[in-house]
Amino acid sequence: MPDYTGQVSATPIGVPQSKAGAWLHRFANPGRFQRLVQPILPWLTIIAAITTVVGLVWGFFYAPADWQQGIASRIMYVHIPAAWVAMNGYAALAICSLLSVVWRHPLADIAAREIGPIGAGFTALCLISGSLWGRPEWGTYWVWDARLTSVLILLFLYLGHMALIRAFDNPQHGYRAAAILGLVGAVNLPIIVFSVYWWNTLHQGNSISITGPSKIYVTMLYPLVISTIGFYLAFLAMSLGQISSFIMENRARSLLLAQAERGSAR
């Protein structure tokens, strides 16, 4: 098992390593991860910030307002990207959980740990912006609508994962328990997506389609796409930055511990 100081054992004791597992463990070394991420992280952060600002400024100040909802519709340039990132962030967390449970991938546990708070933040942003959008449209900030309720459950899943992964004195026990929750919670993702079709809800259906024509005018679609790309890049930059910081923190702690042990042995 890894000590997160740059050295990783090939396979945990008692766990057979398949070809897929061997390929995945090639990228499990924290030192290799740092060498890959450190050079691109500053550029990724800058590009994410510029893309997000361009998309939001274009959407809020230059794109036309919706002919029915008026200026309140402009909040979609925050709400929709936040919702997509929140759902796909949890999908990434579930993939990390799968890698942890099946292949004991060392970096998967770290990635899941650091994705949780970031995904929870985007989910909270989705709920808050949606409430602000719902007030002028529905006359209330909140209704127990199927889409809203399932997204609220997503926030609770994020928070539960964050709490569970830190609840044990032995970190490996926390990683295993949180990984199981991450996999079970993935069932909520298709419920969020299809809730507007399975139940009679106040929340409108999907306006953007990848396989067919979208229901949103192109002058509103373009800034929305740019804003969404910016949100995804921001999520990626924050996740990689947090994972890198965690690895460096553990490396520094291990070095200090080793130094203290050498000092006490003299």
mmCIF file of C-alpha atoms in Angstrom:
data_model
loop_
_atom_site.group_PDB
_atom_site.id
_atom_site.type_symbol
_atom_site.label_atom_id
_atom_site.label_comp_id
_atom_site.label_asym_id
_atom_site.label_seq_id
_atom_site.Cartn_x
_atom_site.Cartn_y
_atom_site.Cartn_z
ATOM 1 C CA MET A 1 0.000 0.000 0.000
ATOM 2 C CA PRO A 2 1.173 3.575 -0.630
ATOM 3 C CA ASP A 3 2.638 5.906 1.929
ATOM 4 C CA TYR A 4 1.961 8.857 -0.407
ATOM 5 C CA THR A 5 5.576 9.967 -0.280
ATOM 6 C CA GLY A 6 6.212 8.901 -3.830
ATOM 7 C CA GLN A 7 6.581 5.153 -3.301
ATOM 8 C CA VAL A 8 3.801 2.691 -4.029
ATOM 9 C CA SER A 9 3.813 -1.054 -3.665
ATOM 10 C CA ALA A 10 2.876 -3.002 -6.755
ATOM 11 C CA THR A 11 -0.180 -4.703 -5.324
ATOM 12 C CA PRO A 12 -1.834 -4.836 -1.880
ATOM 13 C CA ILE A 13 -1.266 -8.128 -0.062
ATOM 14 C CA GLY A 14 -3.871 -10.716 -0.935
ATOM 15 C CA VAL A 15 -5.261 -8.735 -3.904
ATOM 16 C CA PRO A 16 -4.648 -10.336 -7.316
ATOM 17 C CA GLN A 17 -3.545 -7.848 -9.959
ATOM 18 C CA SER A 18 -5.204 -8.141 -13.363
ATOM 19 C CA LYS A 19 -3.850 -6.630 -16.566
ATOM 20 C CA ALA A 20 -6.230 -3.711 -16.125
ATOM 21 C CA GLY A 21 -5.057 -3.286 -12.547
ATOM 22 C CA ALA A 22 -1.408 -3.376 -13.607
ATOM 23 C CA TRP A 23 -2.057 -0.693 -16.250
ATOM 24 C CA LEU A 24 -3.881 1.495 -13.737
ATOM 25 C CA HIS A 25 -1.160 1.125 -11.117
ATOM 26 C CA ARG A 26 1.376 2.549 -13.567
ATOM 27 C CA PHE A 27 -0.321 5.906 -12.902
ATOM 28 C CA ALA A 28 -0.725 5.382 -9.156
ATOM 29 C CA ASN A 29 2.656 6.784 -8.151
ATOM 30 C CA PRO A 30 2.167 10.175 -6.460
ATOM 31 C CA GLY A 31 5.555 11.345 -7.738
ATOM 32 C CA ARG A 32 4.552 10.589 -11.333
ATOM 33 C CA PHE A 33 1.225 12.342 -10.760
ATOM 34 C CA GLN A 34 3.025 15.436 -9.477
ATOM 35 C CA ARG A 35 5.345 15.509 -12.488
ATOM 36 C CA LEU A 36 2.380 15.375 -14.832
ATOM 37 C CA VAL A 37 0.150 17.878 -13.016
ATOM 38 C CA GLN A 38 2.477 20.558 -11.677
ATOM 39 C CA PRO A 39 3.496 22.030 -15.070
ATOM 40 C CA ILE A 40 -0.054 22.241 -16.437
ATOM 41 C CA LEU A 41 -1.932 23.301 -13.300
ATOM 42 C CA PRO A 42 -1.142 27.060 -13.490
ATOM 43 C CA TRP A 43 -2.094 27.211 -17.176
ATOM 44 C CA LEU A 44 -5.260 25.181 -16.567
ATOM 45 C CA THR A 45 -6.277 27.570 -13.778
ATOM 46 C CA ILE A 46 -5.722 30.640 -15.958
ATOM 47 C CA ILE A 47 -7.639 29.161 -18.897
ATOM 48 C CA ALA A 48 -10.493 28.110 -16.587
ATOM 49 C CA ALA A 49 -10.750 31.611 -15.100
ATOM 50 C CA ILE A 50 -10.685 33.354 -18.484
ATOM 51 C CA THR A 51 -13.221 30.967 -20.031
ATOM 52 C CA THR A 52 -15.612 31.264 -17.096
ATOM 53 C CA VAL A 53 -15.426 35.066 -17.035
ATOM 54 C CA VAL A 54 -15.957 35.306 -20.807
ATOM 55 C CA GLY A 55 -18.976 33.005 -20.661
ATOM 56 C CA LEU A 56 -20.580 34.797 -17.704
ATOM 57 C CA VAL A 57 -19.957 38.315 -19.033
ATOM 58 C CA TRP A 58 -21.296 37.327 -22.457
ATOM 59 C CA GLY A 59 -24.338 35.673 -20.948
ATOM 60 C CA PHE A 60 -25.211 38.348 -18.362
ATOM 61 C CA PHE A 61 -24.496 41.477 -20.393
ATOM 62 C CA TYR A 62 -24.614 40.680 -24.119
ATOM 63 C CA ALA A 63 -26.863 37.642 -24.704
ATOM 64 C CA PRO A 64 -30.578 38.431 -25.080
ATOM 65 C CA ALA A 65 -32.952 37.726 -22.204
ATOM 66 C CA ASP A 66 -35.533 34.999 -22.585
ATOM 67 C CA TRP A 67 -38.751 36.348 -24.100
ATOM 68 C CA GLN A 68 -40.898 34.671 -21.433
ATOM 69 C CA GLN A 69 -38.759 34.712 -18.289
ATOM 70 C CA GLY A 70 -37.024 38.012 -18.921
ATOM 71 C CA ILE A 71 -33.848 38.991 -17.093
ATOM 72 C CA ALA A 72 -34.311 36.244 -14.506
ATOM 73 C CA SER A 73 -33.303 33.714 -17.157
ATOM 74 C CA ARG A 74 -29.736 35.027 -17.121
ATOM 75 C CA ILE A 75 -29.046 33.063 -13.958
ATOM 76 C CA MET A 76 -28.996 29.956 -16.147
ATOM 77 C CA TYR A 77 -25.386 30.804 -17.088
ATOM 78 C CA VAL A 78 -24.496 29.889 -13.501
ATOM 79 C CA HIS A 79 -27.234 27.399 -12.621
ATOM 80 C CA ILE A 80 -27.005 25.024 -15.587
ATOM 81 C CA PRO A 81 -23.182 24.684 -15.647
ATOM 82 C CA ALA A 82 -23.145 24.220 -11.871
ATOM 83 C CA ALA A 83 -25.777 21.468 -12.154
ATOM 84 C CA TRP A 84 -23.850 19.624 -14.875
ATOM 85 C CA VAL A 85 -20.563 19.855 -12.994
ATOM 86 C CA ALA A 86 -22.249 18.718 -9.761
ATOM 87 C CA MET A 87 -23.618 15.575 -11.418
ATOM 88 C CA ASN A 88 -20.514 14.716 -13.420
ATOM 89 C CA GLY A 89 -18.358 15.479 -10.400
ATOM 90 C CA TYR A 90 -20.215 12.783 -8.504
ATOM 91 C CA ALA A 91 -19.821 10.478 -11.500
ATOM 92 C CA ALA A 92 -16.055 11.054 -11.252
ATOM 93 C CA LEU A 93 -16.230 10.343 -7.518
ATOM 94 C CA ALA A 94 -18.088 7.086 -8.248
ATOM 95 C CA ILE A 95 -15.427 6.077 -10.791
ATOM 96 C CA CYS A 96 -12.727 6.737 -8.203
ATOM 97 C CA SER A 97 -14.718 4.612 -5.757
ATOM 98 C CA LEU A 98 -14.835 1.789 -8.298
ATOM 99 C CA LEU A 99 -11.083 2.003 -8.840
ATOM 100 C CA SER A 100 -10.601 1.930 -5.075
ATOM 101 C CA VAL A 101 -12.857 -1.046 -4.409
ATOM 102 C CA VAL A 102 -11.835 -3.209 -7.379
ATOM 103 C CA TRP A 103 -8.178 -2.345 -8.014
ATOM 104 C CA ARG A 104 -7.151 -0.594 -4.771
ATOM 105 C CA HIS A 105 -5.814 2.272 -6.870
ATOM 106 C CA PRO A 106 -3.854 4.442 -4.407
ATOM 107 C CA LEU A 107 -4.627 7.811 -5.978
ATOM 108 C CA ALA A 108 -8.326 6.979 -6.382
ATOM 109 C CA ASP A 109 -8.924 7.349 -2.646
ATOM 110 C CA ILE A 110 -7.156 10.714 -2.581
ATOM 111 C CA ALA A 111 -9.057 11.898 -5.648
ATOM 112 C CA ALA A 112 -12.420 10.885 -4.155
ATOM 113 C CA ARG A 113 -11.531 12.625 -0.894
ATOM 114 C CA GLU A 114 -10.693 15.895 -2.650
ATOM 115 C CA ILE A 115 -13.506 15.792 -5.230
ATOM 116 C CA GLY A 116 -16.146 15.574 -2.488
ATOM 117 C CA PRO A 117 -15.922 19.132 -1.093
ATOM 118 C CA ILE A 118 -15.563 20.658 -4.563
ATOM 119 C CA GLY A 119 -18.562 18.753 -5.894
ATOM 120 C CA ALA A 120 -20.569 19.732 -2.822
ATOM 121 C CA GLY A 121 -19.735 23.380 -3.491
ATOM 122 C CA PHE A 122 -20.988 23.186 -7.075
ATOM 123 C CA THR A 123 -24.121 21.360 -5.919
ATOM 124 C CA ALA A 124 -24.810 24.070 -3.333
ATOM 125 C CA LEU A 125 -24.277 26.715 -6.031
ATOM 126 C CA CYS A 126 -26.764 24.856 -8.249
ATOM 127 C CA LEU A 127 -29.388 24.765 -5.492
ATOM 128 C CA ILE A 128 -28.903 28.411 -4.486
ATOM 129 C CA SER A 129 -28.976 29.740 -8.043
ATOM 130 C CA GLY A 130 -31.973 27.542 -8.808
ATOM 131 C CA SER A 131 -33.825 28.928 -5.793
ATOM 132 C CA LEU A 132 -33.088 32.493 -6.926
ATOM 133 C CA TRP A 133 -34.349 31.591 -10.393
ATOM 134 C CA GLY A 134 -37.423 29.849 -9.018
ATOM 135 C CA ARG A 135 -38.573 32.800 -6.908
ATOM 136 C CA PRO A 136 -39.716 35.023 -9.821
ATOM 137 C CA GLU A 137 -40.903 32.040 -11.897
ATOM 138 C CA TRP A 138 -42.699 29.893 -9.309
ATOM 139 C CA GLY A 139 -43.352 32.473 -6.623
ATOM 140 C CA THR A 140 -41.259 30.563 -4.061
ATOM 141 C CA TYR A 141 -37.626 29.732 -3.452
ATOM 142 C CA TRP A 142 -38.245 26.029 -2.921
ATOM 143 C CA VAL A 143 -40.728 23.314 -3.828
ATOM 144 C CA TRP A 144 -40.408 19.610 -3.176
ATOM 145 C CA ASP A 145 -40.121 18.974 -6.882
ATOM 146 C CA ALA A 146 -38.581 15.701 -8.082
ATOM 147 C CA ARG A 147 -35.613 17.419 -9.752
ATOM 148 C CA LEU A 148 -34.934 19.745 -6.820
ATOM 149 C CA THR A 149 -35.300 16.981 -4.257
ATOM 150 C CA SER A 150 -32.972 14.605 -6.104
ATOM 151 C CA VAL A 151 -30.323 17.346 -6.400
ATOM 152 C CA LEU A 152 -30.690 18.021 -2.657
ATOM 153 C CA ILE A 153 -30.093 14.304 -2.084
ATOM 154 C CA LEU A 154 -26.969 14.651 -4.235
ATOM 155 C CA LEU A 155 -25.710 17.352 -1.864
ATOM 156 C CA PHE A 156 -26.374 15.068 1.108
ATOM 157 C CA LEU A 157 -24.469 12.268 -0.638
ATOM 158 C CA TYR A 158 -21.497 14.555 -1.112
ATOM 159 C CA LEU A 159 -21.627 15.649 2.525
ATOM 160 C CA GLY A 160 -22.048 12.056 3.713
ATOM 161 C CA HIS A 161 -19.042 10.977 1.668
ATOM 162 C CA MET A 162 -16.971 13.839 3.111
ATOM 163 C CA ALA A 163 -17.928 12.883 6.667
ATOM 164 C CA LEU A 164 -17.524 9.120 6.219
ATOM 165 C CA ILE A 165 -14.078 9.288 4.631
ATOM 166 C CA ARG A 166 -12.826 11.236 7.666
ATOM 167 C CA ALA A 167 -14.731 9.312 10.348
ATOM 168 C CA PHE A 168 -12.200 6.532 11.077
ATOM 169 C CA ASP A 169 -8.873 6.580 12.879
ATOM 170 C CA ASN A 170 -7.584 4.192 10.228
ATOM 171 C CA PRO A 171 -7.763 6.100 6.908
ATOM 172 C CA GLN A 172 -8.107 2.867 4.900
ATOM 173 C CA HIS A 173 -11.347 2.026 6.702
ATOM 174 C CA GLY A 174 -12.707 5.458 5.838
ATOM 175 C CA TYR A 175 -11.677 5.100 2.203
ATOM 176 C CA ARG A 176 -13.410 1.722 1.878
ATOM 177 C CA ALA A 177 -16.636 2.855 3.561
ATOM 178 C CA ALA A 178 -16.772 6.085 1.555
ATOM 179 C CA ALA A 179 -16.096 4.188 -1.674
ATOM 180 C CA ILE A 180 -19.123 1.966 -1.055
ATOM 181 C CA LEU A 181 -21.276 5.047 -0.421
ATOM 182 C CA GLY A 182 -19.911 6.637 -3.592
ATOM 183 C CA LEU A 183 -20.943 3.632 -5.661
ATOM 184 C CA VAL A 184 -24.393 3.291 -4.085
ATOM 185 C CA GLY A 185 -25.069 7.024 -4.417
ATOM 186 C CA ALA A 186 -24.459 6.892 -8.168
ATOM 187 C CA VAL A 187 -27.983 5.462 -8.482
ATOM 188 C CA ASN A 188 -29.236 9.000 -7.845
ATOM 189 C CA LEU A 189 -27.641 10.398 -11.026
ATOM 190 C CA PRO A 190 -30.113 8.914 -13.560
ATOM 191 C CA ILE A 191 -32.936 9.890 -11.202
ATOM 192 C CA ILE A 192 -31.805 13.520 -11.446
ATOM 193 C CA VAL A 193 -31.541 13.368 -15.230
ATOM 194 C CA PHE A 194 -34.870 11.652 -15.926
ATOM 195 C CA SER A 195 -36.936 13.001 -13.019
ATOM 196 C CA VAL A 196 -38.592 15.639 -15.225
ATOM 197 C CA TYR A 197 -39.832 12.839 -17.514
ATOM 198 C CA TRP A 198 -40.760 10.222 -14.935
ATOM 199 C CA TRP A 199 -42.843 12.538 -12.742
ATOM 200 C CA ASN A 200 -45.024 15.589 -13.233
ATOM 201 C CA THR A 201 -42.691 18.370 -12.076
ATOM 202 C CA LEU A 202 -42.534 22.157 -12.050
ATOM 203 C CA HIS A 203 -38.974 22.049 -13.276
ATOM 204 C CA GLN A 204 -38.779 22.417 -17.031
ATOM 205 C CA GLY A 205 -37.371 19.666 -19.230
ATOM 206 C CA ASN A 206 -33.933 19.707 -20.758
ATOM 207 C CA SER A 207 -33.499 22.572 -23.231
ATOM 208 C CA ILE A 208 -30.165 21.386 -24.614
ATOM 209 C CA SER A 209 -29.727 18.143 -26.511
ATOM 210 C CA ILE A 210 -26.523 16.600 -27.845
ATOM 211 C CA THR A 211 -28.269 14.156 -30.169
ATOM 212 C CA GLY A 212 -30.955 16.520 -31.500
ATOM 213 C CA PRO A 213 -31.828 20.175 -31.909
ATOM 214 C CA SER A 214 -31.711 22.279 -28.747
ATOM 215 C CA LYS A 215 -34.667 24.366 -27.601
ATOM 216 C CA ILE A 216 -32.527 27.379 -26.776
ATOM 217 C CA TYR A 217 -31.649 30.127 -29.252
ATOM 218 C CA VAL A 218 -28.053 30.099 -30.494
ATOM 219 C CA THR A 219 -27.275 33.592 -29.173
ATOM 220 C CA MET A 220 -28.004 32.224 -25.691
ATOM 221 C CA LEU A 221 -26.516 28.787 -26.348
ATOM 222 C CA TYR A 222 -23.004 29.970 -27.211
ATOM 223 C CA PRO A 223 -22.294 31.827 -23.948
ATOM 224 C CA LEU A 224 -23.893 28.957 -22.023
ATOM 225 C CA VAL A 225 -21.524 26.468 -23.668
ATOM 226 C CA ILE A 226 -18.508 28.680 -22.941
ATOM 227 C CA SER A 227 -19.589 29.161 -19.334
ATOM 228 C CA THR A 228 -20.046 25.408 -18.978
ATOM 229 C CA ILE A 229 -16.572 24.719 -20.357
ATOM 230 C CA GLY A 230 -15.194 27.239 -17.870
ATOM 231 C CA PHE A 231 -16.984 25.562 -14.963
ATOM 232 C CA TYR A 232 -15.664 22.140 -15.977
ATOM 233 C CA LEU A 233 -12.120 23.460 -16.323
ATOM 234 C CA ALA A 234 -12.450 25.159 -12.922
ATOM 235 C CA PHE A 235 -13.623 21.892 -11.375
ATOM 236 C CA LEU A 236 -10.695 20.053 -12.948
ATOM 237 C CA ALA A 237 -8.171 22.686 -11.848
ATOM 238 C CA MET A 238 -9.481 22.744 -8.279
ATOM 239 C CA SER A 239 -9.543 18.945 -8.062
ATOM 240 C CA LEU A 240 -6.006 18.518 -9.402
ATOM 241 C CA GLY A 241 -4.778 21.323 -7.164
ATOM 242 C CA GLN A 242 -6.321 19.752 -4.062
ATOM 243 C CA ILE A 243 -4.981 16.300 -4.898
ATOM 244 C CA SER A 244 -1.516 17.744 -5.476
ATOM 245 C CA SER A 245 -1.662 19.675 -2.201
ATOM 246 C CA PHE A 246 -2.738 16.553 -0.310
ATOM 247 C CA ILE A 247 0.179 14.571 -1.735
ATOM 248 C CA MET A 248 2.684 17.300 -0.857
ATOM 249 C CA GLU A 249 1.225 17.634 2.640
ATOM 250 C CA ASN A 250 1.557 13.916 3.277
ATOM 251 C CA ARG A 251 5.050 13.880 1.817
ATOM 252 C CA ALA A 252 6.094 16.732 4.106
ATOM 253 C CA ARG A 253 4.503 14.996 7.100
ATOM 254 C CA SER A 254 6.326 11.760 6.301
ATOM 255 C CA LEU A 255 9.651 13.565 5.966
ATOM 256 C CA LEU A 256 9.140 15.370 9.279
ATOM 257 C CA LEU A 257 8.180 12.095 10.975
ATOM 258 C CA ALA A 258 11.250 10.347 9.580
ATOM 259 C CA GLN A 259 13.429 13.237 10.721
ATOM 260 C CA ALA A 260 11.917 13.104 14.214
ATOM 261 C CA GLU A 261 12.504 9.336 14.396
ATOM 262 C CA ARG A 262 16.137 9.770 13.402
ATOM 263 C CA GLY A 263 16.533 12.479 16.036
ATOM 264 C CA SER A 264 15.044 10.328 18.780
ATOM 265 C CA ALA A 265 17.250 7.380 17.825
ATOM 266 C CA ARG A 266 20.454 9.357 18.460
#
